[in-house]
XYZ file of C-alpha atoms in Angstrom:
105
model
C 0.000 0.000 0.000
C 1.711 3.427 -0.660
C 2.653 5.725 1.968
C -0.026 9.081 2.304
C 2.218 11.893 2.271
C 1.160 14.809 4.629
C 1.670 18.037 4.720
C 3.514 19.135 7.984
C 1.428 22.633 9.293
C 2.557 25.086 12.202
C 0.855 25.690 14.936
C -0.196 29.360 14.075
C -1.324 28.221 10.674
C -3.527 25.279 12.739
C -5.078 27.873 14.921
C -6.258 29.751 11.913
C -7.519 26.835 10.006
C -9.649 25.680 13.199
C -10.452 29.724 13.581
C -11.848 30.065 9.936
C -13.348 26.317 10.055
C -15.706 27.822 13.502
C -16.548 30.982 11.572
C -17.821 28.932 8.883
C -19.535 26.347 11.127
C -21.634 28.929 12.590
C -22.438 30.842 9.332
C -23.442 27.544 8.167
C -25.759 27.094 11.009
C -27.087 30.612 11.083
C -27.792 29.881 7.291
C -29.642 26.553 8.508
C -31.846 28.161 11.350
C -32.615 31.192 9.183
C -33.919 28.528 6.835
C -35.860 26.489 8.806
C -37.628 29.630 10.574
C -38.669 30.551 7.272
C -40.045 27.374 6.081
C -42.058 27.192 9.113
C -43.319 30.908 8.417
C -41.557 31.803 12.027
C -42.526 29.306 14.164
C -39.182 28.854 16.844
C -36.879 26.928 16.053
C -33.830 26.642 18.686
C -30.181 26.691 18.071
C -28.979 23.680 20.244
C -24.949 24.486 19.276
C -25.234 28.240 20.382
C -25.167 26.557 24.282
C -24.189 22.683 24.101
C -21.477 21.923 21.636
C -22.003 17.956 22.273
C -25.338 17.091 21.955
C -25.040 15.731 18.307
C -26.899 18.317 16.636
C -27.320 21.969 16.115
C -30.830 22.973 15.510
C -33.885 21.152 16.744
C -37.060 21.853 14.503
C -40.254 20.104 13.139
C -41.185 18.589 10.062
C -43.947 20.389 10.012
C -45.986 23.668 11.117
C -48.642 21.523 13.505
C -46.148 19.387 15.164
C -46.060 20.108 18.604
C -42.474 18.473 19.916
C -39.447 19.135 18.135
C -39.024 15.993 15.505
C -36.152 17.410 12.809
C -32.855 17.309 14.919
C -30.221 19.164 12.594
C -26.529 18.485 12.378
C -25.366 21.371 10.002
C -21.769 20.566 8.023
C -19.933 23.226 6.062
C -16.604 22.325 4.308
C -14.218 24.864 1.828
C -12.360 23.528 -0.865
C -13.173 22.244 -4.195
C -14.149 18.523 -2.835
C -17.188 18.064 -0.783
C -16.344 16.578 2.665
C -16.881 16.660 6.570
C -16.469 15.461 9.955
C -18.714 13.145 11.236
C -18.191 12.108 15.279
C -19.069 9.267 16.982
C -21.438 11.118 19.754
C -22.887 12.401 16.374
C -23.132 9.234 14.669
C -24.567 7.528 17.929
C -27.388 10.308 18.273
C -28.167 9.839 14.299
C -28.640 6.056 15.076
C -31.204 6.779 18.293
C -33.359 9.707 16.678
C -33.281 7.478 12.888
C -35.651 9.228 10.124
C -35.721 12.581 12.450
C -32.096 13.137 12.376
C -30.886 15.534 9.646
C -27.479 16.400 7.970
């Protein structure tokens, strides 16, 4: 099997990367909740990630306006580059597995 070559980074250039990677996280998610609160004409919607980074979403909604408990749990993924690709943790994974058709990516 050949050898993966990486690329050896600094630490500064790390701390950016992880920097710009948050900023776009959370635009991502503000992009999510923005459009969930409009497809259910303003009915709230909560940010989960804005106050517990670990529950294994981001944004807990509904599938539609006349539900009445929260039934869309979000997990919002943003990547930059020219090849589509993200993260996925196990705590994530795990919560996908328990909440099955109402867990979203």
């Amino acid at each position: 099997m050949p050898e993966i070559k990486k690329r050896k980074i600094g630490v500064e250039e790390f701390r950016k990367a992880m920097e710009l990677q948050q900023i776009y996280g959370e635009e991502a998610e503000k992009f999510v909740l923005a459009f969930e609160k409009k497809r259910l004409e303003g009915k709230p919607v909560e940010w989960i990630a804005e106050y517990i980074v670990n529950e294994g979403y981001d944004i807990a909604s509904y599938n539609k306006m006349n539900d009445v408990r929260y039934n869309r749990f979000i997990e919002v993924k943003s990547y930059d580059g020219p090849k589509p690709y993200f993260y996925w943790s196990r705590n994530e994974y795990t919560v996908a597995k328990r909440k099955k058709q109402e867990y979203w990516i």
